[in-house]
Amino acid sequence: MELNIQNNAILETQQGYAKRVLSLAANTYGTCPKACVLTFGCQQNVSDSERLKGMLFEMGYTIVDSMENADFIIFNTCAVREHAEDRVFGNIGMTKQIKKDRPNTLVAVCGCMVQQKHIAEKIKKSYPYVDIVMGTHVEHRLPEFIYKKLSGAKRIFELSMEDNTIVEDIPIKRDGKFKGWLPIMYGCNNFCTYCIVPYVRGRERSREPQKIVEEFKQMIKDGYKDITLLGQNVNSYGKGASHGVNFAKLLRMLNDVPGEFVIRFMTSHPKDCTIELLDTIKECKKVSRHLHLPFQSGSSRILKLMNRYYDREQYLQLIKNAKERIPEVDLTSDIIVGFPGETYEDFKDTLSVVTEVKFASLFTFIYSKRRGTPASVMEDNITRAEKGKWFSELLLAQEKVALENINKFIGNTYRVLCDDYSEREGYMLGHTSGTAVIEFEGDKSLLGKFVNVKVESYNNGLCGKII
Ligand code: 5AD
Ligand code: SF4
């Protein structure tokens, strides 16, 4: 999809509002208003929240962790499963008392959840103390919405979706110092039958490659050493655009940037994981040795019902290709248990993929019915209790695999980025370019540095020594 470039005008308008909020908010709250951004769901939301914080910072807000003292509270929500939505409503409910105590506090809700009509209606009717509801395509207009509310406007519900625009250069306040997120594309065209994402995030659209490279280089300059490229379907990056840069080419461009760093990416769709991409990962040494390839189900029958565009055999062949080309690769996956119509036989096909592939780790979910998706009207006869039993069986199978996996680390040396303290006094944690975390003796002077660590033992985690 070709993008609609009207960026500067959009940015200038919002910067104008931000300046006006700066003085309005100071009058309303005193010199330093506080904002709390609460994030639910995936890394895309975490990244979007970093931009919300960037805009709030520009408007003069100090970012705080708790809603208790905040003058502006925003919930960045997730709609992928019902459980996430329930948690959000619980949290929004808590702001009722806060607004009673401090009526000037503004409460906003954004993200995937509110892009569903029935949820926006529910907030309108049952949560009258929510001031601003903004959809996934208008989050860059936060300064405008806050300005309007501070100037006495009624409640704001802005949920329009214009798919061919990406707003660039929104201010950003990143959470991490060494690890950072970098969105490369937005939306999804795949319409897996269980998934709400294409409805709430809109059609797939990719950022221009030069914009990504620019931001990437700036992050490296700012000290980031581990950068994750984000998208619902990262490996379909660039499809339909005239610049001709696909995901593999983008990885090569970033790999060529000088410096020591790790480039990660998620999420990849198995159908777009080409041999070209596998060869690129193999050849580009700064690209992470990790492939997250959600297979969702090991049953070809269920995969068809899920509209996944591959079957069991194709997935296993892909894994074989990946392991042949990149033997050291860590594989991870997402699995859904209890999709409508799934039988125990189908589930056993999922189990056998888990034991065969030997994933480093898994993200496992019980199917959650999402209103408006094709799967929501499919017959679903398996009880929640039965699905729960299958789910436990799956976790047990993965636990066994994980224990077997440990042996491959012992005795090997890894280049790790030291990026956190260990709970053990005098020890630090480092991440390999795959998914492993290794604990080793060291102090805070190592934070943000790459070191070589030899794995010596396993004690509730991998333990090693700097060499
Ligand atoms: N129910 C359960 N899990 C889901 N996912 C997406 N939609 C649903 C749903 N309706 C899972 C998929 C996806 C991950 C991000 O969330 O496994 O890969
Ligand atoms: Fe949802 Fe499928 Fe798109 Fe992933 S690829 S966001 S599971 S529709």
PDB file of N, CA, C and O in Angstrom, residues 205-271:
ATOM      1  N   ARG A 205       0.585  -1.870   6.743  1.00  0.00           N
ATOM      2  CA  ARG A 205       1.280  -0.755   6.093  1.00  0.00           C
ATOM      3  C   ARG A 205       2.682  -0.656   6.687  1.00  0.00           C
ATOM      4  O   ARG A 205       2.865  -0.774   7.898  1.00  0.00           O
ATOM      5  N   SER A 206       3.662  -0.475   5.806  1.00  0.00           N
ATOM      6  CA  SER A 206       5.064  -0.501   6.231  1.00  0.00           C
ATOM      7  C   SER A 206       5.650   0.900   6.228  1.00  0.00           C
ATOM      8  O   SER A 206       5.327   1.713   5.364  1.00  0.00           O
ATOM      9  N   ARG A 207       6.552   1.137   7.179  1.00  0.00           N
ATOM     10  CA  ARG A 207       7.280   2.429   7.170  1.00  0.00           C
ATOM     11  C   ARG A 207       8.282   2.427   6.028  1.00  0.00           C
ATOM     12  O   ARG A 207       8.735   1.375   5.581  1.00  0.00           O
ATOM     13  N   GLU A 208       8.659   3.610   5.589  1.00  0.00           N
ATOM     14  CA  GLU A 208       9.679   3.732   4.550  1.00  0.00           C
ATOM     15  C   GLU A 208      11.009   3.230   5.107  1.00  0.00           C
ATOM     16  O   GLU A 208      11.347   3.551   6.256  1.00  0.00           O
ATOM     17  N   PRO A 209      11.783   2.492   4.293  1.00  0.00           N
ATOM     18  CA  PRO A 209      13.050   1.949   4.813  1.00  0.00           C
ATOM     19  C   PRO A 209      14.000   3.017   5.341  1.00  0.00           C
ATOM     20  O   PRO A 209      14.631   2.818   6.378  1.00  0.00           O
ATOM     21  N   GLN A 210      14.076   4.167   4.651  1.00  0.00           N
ATOM     22  CA  GLN A 210      15.045   5.173   5.124  1.00  0.00           C
ATOM     23  C   GLN A 210      14.661   5.728   6.484  1.00  0.00           C
ATOM     24  O   GLN A 210      15.522   6.082   7.297  1.00  0.00           O
ATOM     25  N   LYS A 211      13.343   5.776   6.773  1.00  0.00           N
ATOM     26  CA  LYS A 211      12.886   6.246   8.083  1.00  0.00           C
ATOM     27  C   LYS A 211      13.315   5.266   9.176  1.00  0.00           C
ATOM     28  O   LYS A 211      13.692   5.650  10.284  1.00  0.00           O
ATOM     29  N   ILE A 212      13.214   3.965   8.840  1.00  0.00           N
ATOM     30  CA  ILE A 212      13.590   2.927   9.812  1.00  0.00           C
ATOM     31  C   ILE A 212      15.098   2.979  10.063  1.00  0.00           C
ATOM     32  O   ILE A 212      15.549   2.961  11.217  1.00  0.00           O
ATOM     33  N   VAL A 213      15.868   3.075   8.973  1.00  0.00           N
ATOM     34  CA  VAL A 213      17.334   3.095   9.122  1.00  0.00           C
ATOM     35  C   VAL A 213      17.755   4.324   9.938  1.00  0.00           C
ATOM     36  O   VAL A 213      18.595   4.240  10.838  1.00  0.00           O
ATOM     37  N   GLU A 214      17.113   5.456   9.649  1.00  0.00           N
ATOM     38  CA  GLU A 214      17.393   6.701  10.384  1.00  0.00           C
ATOM     39  C   GLU A 214      17.168   6.508  11.887  1.00  0.00           C
ATOM     40  O   GLU A 214      18.021   6.817  12.713  1.00  0.00           O
ATOM     41  N   GLU A 215      15.995   5.955  12.231  1.00  0.00           N
ATOM     42  CA  GLU A 215      15.676   5.769  13.645  1.00  0.00           C
ATOM     43  C   GLU A 215      16.621   4.750  14.276  1.00  0.00           C
ATOM     44  O   GLU A 215      17.084   4.925  15.410  1.00  0.00           O
ATOM     45  N   PHE A 216      16.933   3.712  13.527  1.00  0.00           N
ATOM     46  CA  PHE A 216      17.839   2.670  14.018  1.00  0.00           C
ATOM     47  C   PHE A 216      19.208   3.270  14.345  1.00  0.00           C
ATOM     48  O   PHE A 216      19.756   3.049  15.431  1.00  0.00           O
ATOM     49  N   LYS A 217      19.740   4.071  13.404  1.00  0.00           N
ATOM     50  CA  LYS A 217      21.061   4.682  13.613  1.00  0.00           C
ATOM     51  C   LYS A 217      21.049   5.610  14.839  1.00  0.00           C
ATOM     52  O   LYS A 217      21.996   5.648  15.606  1.00  0.00           O
ATOM     53  N   GLN A 218      19.947   6.337  14.990  1.00  0.00           N
ATOM     54  CA  GLN A 218      19.832   7.228  16.145  1.00  0.00           C
ATOM     55  C   GLN A 218      19.836   6.411  17.441  1.00  0.00           C
ATOM     56  O   GLN A 218      20.478   6.790  18.423  1.00  0.00           O
ATOM     57  N   MET A 219      19.131   5.284  17.419  1.00  0.00           N
ATOM     58  CA  MET A 219      19.093   4.437  18.622  1.00  0.00           C
ATOM     59  C   MET A 219      20.500   3.921  18.949  1.00  0.00           C
ATOM     60  O   MET A 219      20.902   3.888  20.112  1.00  0.00           O
ATOM     61  N   ILE A 220      21.238   3.530  17.929  1.00  0.00           N
ATOM     62  CA  ILE A 220      22.609   3.038  18.159  1.00  0.00           C
ATOM     63  C   ILE A 220      23.451   4.185  18.749  1.00  0.00           C
ATOM     64  O   ILE A 220      24.182   3.988  19.717  1.00  0.00           O
ATOM     65  N   LYS A 221      23.285   5.372  18.200  1.00  0.00           N
ATOM     66  CA  LYS A 221      24.001   6.552  18.727  1.00  0.00           C
ATOM     67  C   LYS A 221      23.644   6.786  20.192  1.00  0.00           C
ATOM     68  O   LYS A 221      24.467   7.178  21.001  1.00  0.00           O
ATOM     69  N   ASP A 222      22.359   6.564  20.523  1.00  0.00           N
ATOM     70  CA  ASP A 222      21.886   6.799  21.890  1.00  0.00           C
ATOM     71  C   ASP A 222      22.280   5.671  22.846  1.00  0.00           C
ATOM     72  O   ASP A 222      21.868   5.669  24.014  1.00  0.00           O
ATOM     73  N   GLY A 223      22.978   4.678  22.352  1.00  0.00           N
ATOM     74  CA  GLY A 223      23.484   3.620  23.254  1.00  0.00           C
ATOM     75  C   GLY A 223      22.676   2.332  23.250  1.00  0.00           C
ATOM     76  O   GLY A 223      22.950   1.431  24.052  1.00  0.00           O
ATOM     77  N   TYR A 224      21.681   2.201  22.381  1.00  0.00           N
ATOM     78  CA  TYR A 224      20.900   0.955  22.344  1.00  0.00           C
ATOM     79  C   TYR A 224      21.730  -0.147  21.704  1.00  0.00           C
ATOM     80  O   TYR A 224      22.418   0.081  20.703  1.00  0.00           O
ATOM     81  N   LYS A 225      21.665  -1.333  22.321  1.00  0.00           N
ATOM     82  CA  LYS A 225      22.508  -2.447  21.866  1.00  0.00           C
ATOM     83  C   LYS A 225      21.673  -3.636  21.405  1.00  0.00           C
ATOM     84  O   LYS A 225      22.209  -4.637  20.926  1.00  0.00           O
ATOM     85  N   ASP A 226      20.394  -3.565  21.675  1.00  0.00           N
ATOM     86  CA  ASP A 226      19.525  -4.717  21.399  1.00  0.00           C
ATOM     87  C   ASP A 226      18.194  -4.136  20.941  1.00  0.00           C
ATOM     88  O   ASP A 226      17.436  -3.590  21.736  1.00  0.00           O
ATOM     89  N   ILE A 227      17.964  -4.196  19.634  1.00  0.00           N
ATOM     90  CA  ILE A 227      16.807  -3.493  19.071  1.00  0.00           C
ATOM     91  C   ILE A 227      15.863  -4.507  18.426  1.00  0.00           C
ATOM     92  O   ILE A 227      16.290  -5.326  17.605  1.00  0.00           O
ATOM     93  N   THR A 228      14.598  -4.452  18.830  1.00  0.00           N
ATOM     94  CA  THR A 228      13.616  -5.387  18.276  1.00  0.00           C
ATOM     95  C   THR A 228      12.730  -4.672  17.261  1.00  0.00           C
ATOM     96  O   THR A 228      12.052  -3.697  17.586  1.00  0.00           O
ATOM     97  N   LEU A 229      12.758  -5.163  16.027  1.00  0.00           N
ATOM     98  CA  LEU A 229      11.885  -4.621  14.981  1.00  0.00           C
ATOM     99  C   LEU A 229      10.493  -5.207  15.199  1.00  0.00           C
ATOM    100  O   LEU A 229      10.341  -6.420  15.359  1.00  0.00           O
ATOM    101  N   LEU A 230       9.499  -4.335  15.205  1.00  0.00           N
ATOM    102  CA  LEU A 230       8.153  -4.791  15.551  1.00  0.00           C
ATOM    103  C   LEU A 230       7.165  -4.712  14.394  1.00  0.00           C
ATOM    104  O   LEU A 230       7.237  -3.806  13.571  1.00  0.00           O
ATOM    105  N   GLY A 231       6.251  -5.661  14.381  1.00  0.00           N
ATOM    106  CA  GLY A 231       5.135  -5.644  13.437  1.00  0.00           C
ATOM    107  C   GLY A 231       4.288  -6.888  13.696  1.00  0.00           C
ATOM    108  O   GLY A 231       4.798  -7.883  14.234  1.00  0.00           O
ATOM    109  N   GLN A 232       3.020  -6.843  13.320  1.00  0.00           N
ATOM    110  CA  GLN A 232       2.164  -8.026  13.514  1.00  0.00           C
ATOM    111  C   GLN A 232       2.639  -9.153  12.622  1.00  0.00           C
ATOM    112  O   GLN A 232       2.418 -10.317  12.902  1.00  0.00           O
ATOM    113  N   ASN A 233       3.271  -8.793  11.512  1.00  0.00           N
ATOM    114  CA  ASN A 233       3.722  -9.785  10.536  1.00  0.00           C
ATOM    115  C   ASN A 233       4.999  -9.204   9.895  1.00  0.00           C
ATOM    116  O   ASN A 233       5.011  -8.889   8.723  1.00  0.00           O
ATOM    117  N   VAL A 234       6.072  -9.086  10.715  1.00  0.00           N
ATOM    118  CA  VAL A 234       7.265  -8.343  10.263  1.00  0.00           C
ATOM    119  C   VAL A 234       7.822  -8.849   8.946  1.00  0.00           C
ATOM    120  O   VAL A 234       8.358  -8.070   8.148  1.00  0.00           O
ATOM    121  N   ASN A 235       7.729 -10.162   8.737  1.00  0.00           N
ATOM    122  CA  ASN A 235       8.392 -10.678   7.537  1.00  0.00           C
ATOM    123  C   ASN A 235       7.575 -10.478   6.268  1.00  0.00           C
ATOM    124  O   ASN A 235       7.979 -10.897   5.195  1.00  0.00           O
ATOM    125  N   SER A 236       6.441  -9.783   6.367  1.00  0.00           N
ATOM    126  CA  SER A 236       5.780  -9.354   5.133  1.00  0.00           C
ATOM    127  C   SER A 236       6.066  -7.858   4.902  1.00  0.00           C
ATOM    128  O   SER A 236       5.419  -7.203   4.083  1.00  0.00           O
ATOM    129  N   TYR A 237       7.072  -7.354   5.618  1.00  0.00           N
ATOM    130  CA  TYR A 237       7.462  -5.942   5.475  1.00  0.00           C
ATOM    131  C   TYR A 237       7.658  -5.571   3.996  1.00  0.00           C
ATOM    132  O   TYR A 237       8.282  -6.313   3.236  1.00  0.00           O
ATOM    133  N   GLY A 238       7.149  -4.419   3.622  1.00  0.00           N
ATOM    134  CA  GLY A 238       7.425  -3.863   2.282  1.00  0.00           C
ATOM    135  C   GLY A 238       6.524  -4.379   1.178  1.00  0.00           C
ATOM    136  O   GLY A 238       6.617  -3.904   0.048  1.00  0.00           O
ATOM    137  N   LYS A 239       5.662  -5.354   1.490  1.00  0.00           N
ATOM    138  CA  LYS A 239       4.786  -5.897   0.436  1.00  0.00           C
ATOM    139  C   LYS A 239       3.934  -4.790  -0.166  1.00  0.00           C
ATOM    140  O   LYS A 239       3.291  -4.029   0.562  1.00  0.00           O
ATOM    141  N   GLY A 240       3.933  -4.693  -1.485  1.00  0.00           N
ATOM    142  CA  GLY A 240       3.053  -3.730  -2.150  1.00  0.00           C
ATOM    143  C   GLY A 240       3.648  -2.332  -2.254  1.00  0.00           C
ATOM    144  O   GLY A 240       3.105  -1.478  -2.931  1.00  0.00           O
ATOM    145  N   ALA A 241       4.780  -2.076  -1.599  1.00  0.00           N
ATOM    146  CA  ALA A 241       5.380  -0.736  -1.679  1.00  0.00           C
ATOM    147  C   ALA A 241       6.319  -0.661  -2.882  1.00  0.00           C
ATOM    148  O   ALA A 241       6.856  -1.680  -3.307  1.00  0.00           O
ATOM    149  N   SER A 242       6.528   0.551  -3.403  1.00  0.00           N
ATOM    150  CA  SER A 242       7.325   0.669  -4.628  1.00  0.00           C
ATOM    151  C   SER A 242       8.831   0.682  -4.368  1.00  0.00           C
ATOM    152  O   SER A 242       9.618   0.523  -5.291  1.00  0.00           O
ATOM    153  N   HIS A 243       9.269   0.832  -3.086  1.00  0.00           N
ATOM    154  CA  HIS A 243      10.713   0.923  -2.831  1.00  0.00           C
ATOM    155  C   HIS A 243      11.447  -0.410  -3.005  1.00  0.00           C
ATOM    156  O   HIS A 243      12.675  -0.435  -3.093  1.00  0.00           O
ATOM    157  N   GLY A 244      10.719  -1.511  -3.044  1.00  0.00           N
ATOM    158  CA  GLY A 244      11.344  -2.804  -3.340  1.00  0.00           C
ATOM    159  C   GLY A 244      12.181  -3.391  -2.205  1.00  0.00           C
ATOM    160  O   GLY A 244      12.868  -4.395  -2.396  1.00  0.00           O
ATOM    161  N   VAL A 245      12.138  -2.792  -1.021  1.00  0.00           N
ATOM    162  CA  VAL A 245      12.896  -3.348   0.110  1.00  0.00           C
ATOM    163  C   VAL A 245      11.988  -4.309   0.875  1.00  0.00           C
ATOM    164  O   VAL A 245      10.999  -3.893   1.470  1.00  0.00           O
ATOM    165  N   ASN A 246      12.325  -5.599   0.830  1.00  0.00           N
ATOM    166  CA  ASN A 246      11.535  -6.552   1.616  1.00  0.00           C
ATOM    167  C   ASN A 246      12.210  -6.741   2.975  1.00  0.00           C
ATOM    168  O   ASN A 246      13.208  -6.086   3.281  1.00  0.00           O
ATOM    169  N   PHE A 247      11.694  -7.645   3.800  1.00  0.00           N
ATOM    170  CA  PHE A 247      12.211  -7.759   5.163  1.00  0.00           C
ATOM    171  C   PHE A 247      13.676  -8.204   5.180  1.00  0.00           C
ATOM    172  O   PHE A 247      14.486  -7.671   5.946  1.00  0.00           O
ATOM    173  N   ALA A 248      14.001  -9.160   4.313  1.00  0.00           N
ATOM    174  CA  ALA A 248      15.388  -9.652   4.273  1.00  0.00           C
ATOM    175  C   ALA A 248      16.335  -8.503   3.911  1.00  0.00           C
ATOM    176  O   ALA A 248      17.390  -8.323   4.538  1.00  0.00           O
ATOM    177  N   LYS A 249      15.937  -7.704   2.931  1.00  0.00           N
ATOM    178  CA  LYS A 249      16.805  -6.577   2.507  1.00  0.00           C
ATOM    179  C   LYS A 249      16.925  -5.555   3.641  1.00  0.00           C
ATOM    180  O   LYS A 249      18.009  -5.002   3.871  1.00  0.00           O
ATOM    181  N   LEU A 250      15.822  -5.310   4.330  1.00  0.00           N
ATOM    182  CA  LEU A 250      15.865  -4.365   5.453  1.00  0.00           C
ATOM    183  C   LEU A 250      16.856  -4.858   6.516  1.00  0.00           C
ATOM    184  O   LEU A 250      17.652  -4.075   7.051  1.00  0.00           O
ATOM    185  N   LEU A 251      16.811  -6.152   6.800  1.00  0.00           N
ATOM    186  CA  LEU A 251      17.743  -6.707   7.800  1.00  0.00           C
ATOM    187  C   LEU A 251      19.189  -6.474   7.372  1.00  0.00           C
ATOM    188  O   LEU A 251      20.034  -6.103   8.176  1.00  0.00           O
ATOM    189  N   ARG A 252      19.468  -6.669   6.077  1.00  0.00           N
ATOM    190  CA  ARG A 252      20.837  -6.448   5.582  1.00  0.00           C
ATOM    191  C   ARG A 252      21.240  -4.985   5.756  1.00  0.00           C
ATOM    192  O   ARG A 252      22.372  -4.681   6.137  1.00  0.00           O
ATOM    193  N   MET A 253      20.312  -4.068   5.462  1.00  0.00           N
ATOM    194  CA  MET A 253      20.626  -2.641   5.604  1.00  0.00           C
ATOM    195  C   MET A 253      20.981  -2.310   7.062  1.00  0.00           C
ATOM    196  O   MET A 253      21.915  -1.552   7.335  1.00  0.00           O
ATOM    197  N   LEU A 254      20.244  -2.898   7.998  1.00  0.00           N
ATOM    198  CA  LEU A 254      20.479  -2.590   9.411  1.00  0.00           C
ATOM    199  C   LEU A 254      21.743  -3.288   9.905  1.00  0.00           C
ATOM    200  O   LEU A 254      22.496  -2.751  10.721  1.00  0.00           O
ATOM    201  N   ASN A 255      21.975  -4.495   9.394  1.00  0.00           N
ATOM    202  CA  ASN A 255      23.166  -5.249   9.770  1.00  0.00           C
ATOM    203  C   ASN A 255      24.446  -4.504   9.357  1.00  0.00           C
ATOM    204  O   ASN A 255      25.486  -4.644   9.975  1.00  0.00           O
ATOM    205  N   ASP A 256      24.338  -3.698   8.291  1.00  0.00           N
ATOM    206  CA  ASP A 256      25.491  -2.948   7.782  1.00  0.00           C
ATOM    207  C   ASP A 256      25.811  -1.701   8.602  1.00  0.00           C
ATOM    208  O   ASP A 256      26.847  -1.070   8.394  1.00  0.00           O
ATOM    209  N   VAL A 257      24.908  -1.315   9.505  1.00  0.00           N
ATOM    210  CA  VAL A 257      25.177  -0.131  10.345  1.00  0.00           C
ATOM    211  C   VAL A 257      26.361  -0.480  11.257  1.00  0.00           C
ATOM    212  O   VAL A 257      26.362  -1.540  11.877  1.00  0.00           O
ATOM    213  N   PRO A 258      27.387   0.403  11.335  1.00  0.00           N
ATOM    214  CA  PRO A 258      28.555   0.077  12.157  1.00  0.00           C
ATOM    215  C   PRO A 258      28.216  -0.025  13.654  1.00  0.00           C
ATOM    216  O   PRO A 258      27.312   0.657  14.137  1.00  0.00           O
ATOM    217  N   GLY A 259      28.953  -0.875  14.374  1.00  0.00           N
ATOM    218  CA  GLY A 259      28.768  -1.004  15.819  1.00  0.00           C
ATOM    219  C   GLY A 259      28.433  -2.422  16.212  1.00  0.00           C
ATOM    220  O   GLY A 259      28.107  -3.255  15.362  1.00  0.00           O
ATOM    221  N   GLU A 260      28.526  -2.706  17.536  1.00  0.00           N
ATOM    222  CA  GLU A 260      28.136  -4.039  18.018  1.00  0.00           C
ATOM    223  C   GLU A 260      26.739  -3.944  18.628  1.00  0.00           C
ATOM    224  O   GLU A 260      26.504  -3.176  19.567  1.00  0.00           O
ATOM    225  N   PHE A 261      25.836  -4.712  18.084  1.00  0.00           N
ATOM    226  CA  PHE A 261      24.447  -4.714  18.562  1.00  0.00           C
ATOM    227  C   PHE A 261      23.744  -5.967  18.057  1.00  0.00           C
ATOM    228  O   PHE A 261      24.282  -6.687  17.212  1.00  0.00           O
ATOM    229  N   VAL A 262      22.549  -6.205  18.619  1.00  0.00           N
ATOM    230  CA  VAL A 262      21.734  -7.347  18.188  1.00  0.00           C
ATOM    231  C   VAL A 262      20.430  -6.815  17.591  1.00  0.00           C
ATOM    232  O   VAL A 262      19.792  -5.942  18.180  1.00  0.00           O
ATOM    233  N   ILE A 263      20.067  -7.341  16.416  1.00  0.00           N
ATOM    234  CA  ILE A 263      18.789  -6.948  15.792  1.00  0.00           C
ATOM    235  C   ILE A 263      17.814  -8.109  15.980  1.00  0.00           C
ATOM    236  O   ILE A 263      18.044  -9.216  15.488  1.00  0.00           O
ATOM    237  N   ARG A 264      16.740  -7.848  16.703  1.00  0.00           N
ATOM    238  CA  ARG A 264      15.696  -8.875  16.858  1.00  0.00           C
ATOM    239  C   ARG A 264      14.475  -8.459  16.060  1.00  0.00           C
ATOM    240  O   ARG A 264      14.347  -7.307  15.641  1.00  0.00           O
ATOM    241  N   PHE A 265      13.538  -9.363  15.929  1.00  0.00           N
ATOM    242  CA  PHE A 265      12.301  -8.994  15.240  1.00  0.00           C
ATOM    243  C   PHE A 265      11.176  -9.912  15.680  1.00  0.00           C
ATOM    244  O   PHE A 265      11.409 -11.070  16.013  1.00  0.00           O
ATOM    245  N   MET A 266       9.982  -9.355  15.717  1.00  0.00           N
ATOM    246  CA  MET A 266       8.796 -10.159  15.963  1.00  0.00           C
ATOM    247  C   MET A 266       7.543  -9.378  15.577  1.00  0.00           C
ATOM    248  O   MET A 266       7.561  -8.159  15.631  1.00  0.00           O
ATOM    249  N   THR A 267       6.499 -10.075  15.114  1.00  0.00           N
ATOM    250  CA  THR A 267       6.330 -11.519  15.000  1.00  0.00           C
ATOM    251  C   THR A 267       6.403 -11.926  13.542  1.00  0.00           C
ATOM    252  O   THR A 267       5.901 -11.190  12.691  1.00  0.00           O
ATOM    253  N   SER A 268       6.972 -13.081  13.261  1.00  0.00           N
ATOM    254  CA  SER A 268       7.041 -13.560  11.888  1.00  0.00           C
ATOM    255  C   SER A 268       5.896 -14.526  11.656  1.00  0.00           C
ATOM    256  O   SER A 268       5.527 -15.285  12.543  1.00  0.00           O
ATOM    257  N   HIS A 269       5.372 -14.494  10.443  1.00  0.00           N
ATOM    258  CA  HIS A 269       4.357 -15.484  10.069  1.00  0.00           C
ATOM    259  C   HIS A 269       5.063 -16.592   9.280  1.00  0.00           C
ATOM    260  O   HIS A 269       5.831 -16.287   8.355  1.00  0.00           O
ATOM    261  N   PRO A 270       4.837 -17.852   9.619  1.00  0.00           N
ATOM    262  CA  PRO A 270       5.519 -18.947   8.899  1.00  0.00           C
ATOM    263  C   PRO A 270       5.348 -18.851   7.376  1.00  0.00           C
ATOM    264  O   PRO A 270       6.279 -19.151   6.638  1.00  0.00           O
ATOM    265  N   LYS A 271       4.201 -18.378   6.916  1.00  0.00           N
ATOM    266  CA  LYS A 271       3.966 -18.347   5.462  1.00  0.00           C
ATOM    267  C   LYS A 271       4.917 -17.374   4.747  1.00  0.00           C
ATOM    268  O   LYS A 271       5.154 -17.504   3.562  1.00  0.00           O
TER     269      LYS A 271
END
